[in-house]
PDB file of C-alpha atoms in Angstrom:
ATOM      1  CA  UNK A1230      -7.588 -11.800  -5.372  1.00  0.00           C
ATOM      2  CA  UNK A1231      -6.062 -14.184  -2.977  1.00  0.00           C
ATOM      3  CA  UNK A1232      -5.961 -11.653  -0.171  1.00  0.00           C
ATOM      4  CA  UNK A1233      -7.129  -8.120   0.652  1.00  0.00           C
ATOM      5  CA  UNK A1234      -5.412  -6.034   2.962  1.00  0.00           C
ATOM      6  CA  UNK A1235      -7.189  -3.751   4.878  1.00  0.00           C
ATOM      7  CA  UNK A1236      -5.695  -0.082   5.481  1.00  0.00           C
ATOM      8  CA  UNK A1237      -7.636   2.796   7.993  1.00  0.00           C
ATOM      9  CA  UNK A1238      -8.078   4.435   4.512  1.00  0.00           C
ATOM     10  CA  UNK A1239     -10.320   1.803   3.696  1.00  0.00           C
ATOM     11  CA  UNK A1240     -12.977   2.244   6.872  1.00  0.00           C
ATOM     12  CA  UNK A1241     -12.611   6.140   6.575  1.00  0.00           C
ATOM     13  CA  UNK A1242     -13.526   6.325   3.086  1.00  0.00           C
ATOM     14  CA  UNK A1243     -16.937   4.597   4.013  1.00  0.00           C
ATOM     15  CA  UNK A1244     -18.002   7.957   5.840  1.00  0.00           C
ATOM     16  CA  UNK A1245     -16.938   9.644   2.670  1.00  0.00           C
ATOM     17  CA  UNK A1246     -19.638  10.474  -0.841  1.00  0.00           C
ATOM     18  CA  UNK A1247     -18.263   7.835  -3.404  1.00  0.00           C
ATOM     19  CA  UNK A1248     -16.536   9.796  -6.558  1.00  0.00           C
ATOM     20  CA  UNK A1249     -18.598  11.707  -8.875  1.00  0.00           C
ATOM     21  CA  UNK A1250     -20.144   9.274 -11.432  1.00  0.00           C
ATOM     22  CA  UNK A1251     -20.281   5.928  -8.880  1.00  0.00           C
ATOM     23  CA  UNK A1252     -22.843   4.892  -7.397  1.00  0.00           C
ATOM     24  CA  UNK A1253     -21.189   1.799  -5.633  1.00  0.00           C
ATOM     25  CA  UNK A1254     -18.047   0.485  -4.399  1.00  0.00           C
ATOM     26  CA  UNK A1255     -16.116  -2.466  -3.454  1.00  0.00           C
ATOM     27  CA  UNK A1256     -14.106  -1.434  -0.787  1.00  0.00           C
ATOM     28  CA  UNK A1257     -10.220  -2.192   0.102  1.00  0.00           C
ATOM     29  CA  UNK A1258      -7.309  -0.068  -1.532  1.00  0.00           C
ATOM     30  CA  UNK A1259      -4.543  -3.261  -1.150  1.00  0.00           C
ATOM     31  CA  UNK A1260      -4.257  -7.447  -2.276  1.00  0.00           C
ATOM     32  CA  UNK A1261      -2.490  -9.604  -3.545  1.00  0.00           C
ATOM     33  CA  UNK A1262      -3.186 -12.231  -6.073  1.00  0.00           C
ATOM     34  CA  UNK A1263      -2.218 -14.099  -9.647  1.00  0.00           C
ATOM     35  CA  UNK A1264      -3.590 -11.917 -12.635  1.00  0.00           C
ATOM     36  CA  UNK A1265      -5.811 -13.373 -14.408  1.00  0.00           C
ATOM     37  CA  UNK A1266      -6.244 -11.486 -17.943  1.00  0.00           C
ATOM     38  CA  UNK A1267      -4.938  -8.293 -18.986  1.00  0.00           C
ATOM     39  CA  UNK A1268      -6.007  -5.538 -21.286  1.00  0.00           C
ATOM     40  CA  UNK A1269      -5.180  -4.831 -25.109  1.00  0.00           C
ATOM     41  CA  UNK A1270      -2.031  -2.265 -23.756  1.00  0.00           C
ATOM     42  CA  UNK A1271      -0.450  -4.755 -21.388  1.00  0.00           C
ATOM     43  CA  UNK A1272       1.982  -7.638 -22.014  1.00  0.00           C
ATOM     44  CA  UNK A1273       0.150 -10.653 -22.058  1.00  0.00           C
ATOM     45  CA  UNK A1274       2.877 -12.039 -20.383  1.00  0.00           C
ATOM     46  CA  UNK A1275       1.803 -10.657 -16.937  1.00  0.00           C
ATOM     47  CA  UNK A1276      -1.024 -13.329 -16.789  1.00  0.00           C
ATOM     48  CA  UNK A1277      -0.027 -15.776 -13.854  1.00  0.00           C
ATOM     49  CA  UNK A1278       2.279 -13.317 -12.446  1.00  0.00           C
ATOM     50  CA  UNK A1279       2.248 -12.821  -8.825  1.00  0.00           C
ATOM     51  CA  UNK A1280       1.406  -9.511  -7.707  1.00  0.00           C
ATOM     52  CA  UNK A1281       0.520  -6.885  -4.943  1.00  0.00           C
ATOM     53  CA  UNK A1282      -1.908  -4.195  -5.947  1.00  0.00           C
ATOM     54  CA  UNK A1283      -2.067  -1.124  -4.576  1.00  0.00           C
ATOM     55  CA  UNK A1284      -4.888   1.948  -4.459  1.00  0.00           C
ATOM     56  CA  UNK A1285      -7.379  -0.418  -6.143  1.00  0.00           C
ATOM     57  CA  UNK A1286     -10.608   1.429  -5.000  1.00  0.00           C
ATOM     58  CA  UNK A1287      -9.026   4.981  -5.502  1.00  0.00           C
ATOM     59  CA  UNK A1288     -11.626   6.773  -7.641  1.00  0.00           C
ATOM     60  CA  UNK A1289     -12.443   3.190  -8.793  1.00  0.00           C
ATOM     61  CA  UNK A1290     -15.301   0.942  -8.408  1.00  0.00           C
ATOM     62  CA  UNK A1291     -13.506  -2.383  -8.171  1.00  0.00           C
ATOM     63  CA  UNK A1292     -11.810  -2.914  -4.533  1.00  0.00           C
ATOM     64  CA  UNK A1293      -9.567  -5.736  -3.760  1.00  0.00           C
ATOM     65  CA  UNK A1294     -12.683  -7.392  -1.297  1.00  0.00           C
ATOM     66  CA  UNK A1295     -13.915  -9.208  -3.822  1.00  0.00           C
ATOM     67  CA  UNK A1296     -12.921 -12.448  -6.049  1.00  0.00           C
ATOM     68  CA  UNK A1297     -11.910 -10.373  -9.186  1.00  0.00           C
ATOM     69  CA  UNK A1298     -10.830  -6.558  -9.591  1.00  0.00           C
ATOM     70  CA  UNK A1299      -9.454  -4.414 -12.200  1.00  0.00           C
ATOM     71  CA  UNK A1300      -6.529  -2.112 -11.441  1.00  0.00           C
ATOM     72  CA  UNK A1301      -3.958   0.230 -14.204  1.00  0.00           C
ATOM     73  CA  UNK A1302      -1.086  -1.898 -14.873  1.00  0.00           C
ATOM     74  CA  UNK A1303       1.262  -0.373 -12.818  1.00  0.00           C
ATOM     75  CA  UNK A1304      -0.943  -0.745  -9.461  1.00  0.00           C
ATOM     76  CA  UNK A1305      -0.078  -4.600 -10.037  1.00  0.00           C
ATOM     77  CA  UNK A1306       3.471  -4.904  -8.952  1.00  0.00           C
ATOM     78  CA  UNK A1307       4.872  -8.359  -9.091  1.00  0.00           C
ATOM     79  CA  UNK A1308       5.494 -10.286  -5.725  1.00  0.00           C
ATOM     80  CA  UNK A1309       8.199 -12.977  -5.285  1.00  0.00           C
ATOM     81  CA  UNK A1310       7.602 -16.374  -5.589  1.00  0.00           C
ATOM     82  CA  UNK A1311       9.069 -16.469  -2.111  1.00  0.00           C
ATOM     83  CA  UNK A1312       6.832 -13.884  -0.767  1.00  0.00           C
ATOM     84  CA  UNK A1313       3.452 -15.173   0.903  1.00  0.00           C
ATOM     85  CA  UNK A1314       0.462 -13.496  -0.470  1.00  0.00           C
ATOM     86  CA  UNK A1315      -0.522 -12.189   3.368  1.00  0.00           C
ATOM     87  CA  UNK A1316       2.757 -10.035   2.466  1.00  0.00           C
ATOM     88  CA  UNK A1317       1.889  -8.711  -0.701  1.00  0.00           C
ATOM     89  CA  UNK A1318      -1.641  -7.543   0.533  1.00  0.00           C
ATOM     90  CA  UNK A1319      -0.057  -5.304   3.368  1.00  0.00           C
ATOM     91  CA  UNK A1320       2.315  -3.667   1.053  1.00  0.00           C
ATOM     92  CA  UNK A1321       0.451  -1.099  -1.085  1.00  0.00           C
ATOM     93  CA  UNK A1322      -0.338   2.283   1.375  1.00  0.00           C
ATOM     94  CA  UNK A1323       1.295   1.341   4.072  1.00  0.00           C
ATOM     95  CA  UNK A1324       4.754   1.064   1.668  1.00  0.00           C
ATOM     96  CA  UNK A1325       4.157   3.910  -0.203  1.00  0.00           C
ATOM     97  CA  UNK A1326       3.533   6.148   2.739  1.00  0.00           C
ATOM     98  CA  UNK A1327       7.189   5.005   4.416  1.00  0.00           C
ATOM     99  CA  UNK A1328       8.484   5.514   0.929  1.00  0.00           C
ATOM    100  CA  UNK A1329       7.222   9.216   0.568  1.00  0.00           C
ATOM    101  CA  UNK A1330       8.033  10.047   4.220  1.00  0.00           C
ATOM    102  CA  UNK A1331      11.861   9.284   3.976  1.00  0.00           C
ATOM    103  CA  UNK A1332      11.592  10.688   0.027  1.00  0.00           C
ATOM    104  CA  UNK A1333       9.898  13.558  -0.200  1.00  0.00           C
ATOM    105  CA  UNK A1334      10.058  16.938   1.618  1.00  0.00           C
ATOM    106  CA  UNK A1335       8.823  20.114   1.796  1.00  0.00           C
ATOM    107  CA  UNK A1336       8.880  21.780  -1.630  1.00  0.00           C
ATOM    108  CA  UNK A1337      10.245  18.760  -3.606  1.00  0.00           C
ATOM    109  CA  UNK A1338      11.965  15.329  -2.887  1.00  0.00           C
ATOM    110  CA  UNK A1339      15.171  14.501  -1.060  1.00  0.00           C
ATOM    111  CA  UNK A1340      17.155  11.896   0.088  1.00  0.00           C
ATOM    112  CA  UNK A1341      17.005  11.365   3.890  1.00  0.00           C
ATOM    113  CA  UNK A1342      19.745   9.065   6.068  1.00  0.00           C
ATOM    114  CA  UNK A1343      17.629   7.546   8.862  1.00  0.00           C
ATOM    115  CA  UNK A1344      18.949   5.677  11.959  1.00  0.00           C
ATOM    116  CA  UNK A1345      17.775   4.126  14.981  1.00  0.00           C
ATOM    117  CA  UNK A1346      17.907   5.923  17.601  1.00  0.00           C
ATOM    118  CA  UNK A1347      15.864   3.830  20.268  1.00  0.00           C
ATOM    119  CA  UNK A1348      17.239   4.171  23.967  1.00  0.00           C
ATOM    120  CA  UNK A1349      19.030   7.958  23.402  1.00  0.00           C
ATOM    121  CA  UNK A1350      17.753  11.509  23.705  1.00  0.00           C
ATOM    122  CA  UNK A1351      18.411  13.848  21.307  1.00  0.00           C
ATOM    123  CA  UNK A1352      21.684  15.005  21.684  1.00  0.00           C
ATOM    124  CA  UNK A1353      22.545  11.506  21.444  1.00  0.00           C
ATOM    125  CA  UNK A1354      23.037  10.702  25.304  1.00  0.00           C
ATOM    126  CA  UNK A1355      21.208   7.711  27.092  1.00  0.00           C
ATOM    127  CA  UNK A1356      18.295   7.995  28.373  1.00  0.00           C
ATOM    128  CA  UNK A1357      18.035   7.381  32.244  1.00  0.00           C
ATOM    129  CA  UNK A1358      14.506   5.505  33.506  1.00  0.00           C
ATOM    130  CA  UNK A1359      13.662   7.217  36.122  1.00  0.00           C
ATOM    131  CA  UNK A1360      14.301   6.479  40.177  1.00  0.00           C
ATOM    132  CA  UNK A1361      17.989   5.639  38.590  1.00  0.00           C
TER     133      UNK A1361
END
């Protein structure tokens, strides 16, 4: 791990009972980092590869707050070359949870059109500050 991001998941899960089975846990869902080694059902190819890792420590021991942790293969998404590892580490939760809120919707998925809409009320006016 070159970097481990740290998500409000992360502190609230320390007033949580670890999963059944564990008895200890290195916190931090989120990093970024070069793998290292892979297991017998991944492409050896991977190791070097730039990634970000996401939902590390979810029913896992091994949290991305250490040197070293162990995540499936597709929690290891690889990061640009161009990308700085600081990016890569605060990816992970906070990306998948703007992903599912403009995806998914009650009773299945969707697609959803979003626009700004900063400085208008909601019939599309302008907004007055007040005293004006």
């Amino acid at each position: 791990m070159h970097v481990s991001g740290l998500n409000p998941t992360d502190w609230r899960s320390r007033r949580r009972a670890l999963p059944p089975g564990m008895t200890e846990q290195v916190p931090h869902q989120d990093g970024a980092g070069v793998i290292d080694a892979v297991g017998p059902q991944v492409d050896p190819a991977r190791i070097g590869q730039r990634v970000w890792i996401w939902e590390a420590a979810w029913e896992r021991p091994w949290g991305t707050a250490q040197q070293y942790t162990l995540v499936p293969d597709r929690h290891a998404v690889q990061l640009p070359d161009h990308a700085p590892f600081e990016l890569g580490a605060a990816l992970g939760i906070p990306a998948l949870t703007a992903h599912r809120a403009l995806t998914v919707h009650d009773g299945g998925t969707g697609a959803y059109r979003t626009r700004h809409s900063a400085g208008r009320d909601r019939a599309g006016g302008r907004r007055r500050r007040r005293g004006r």
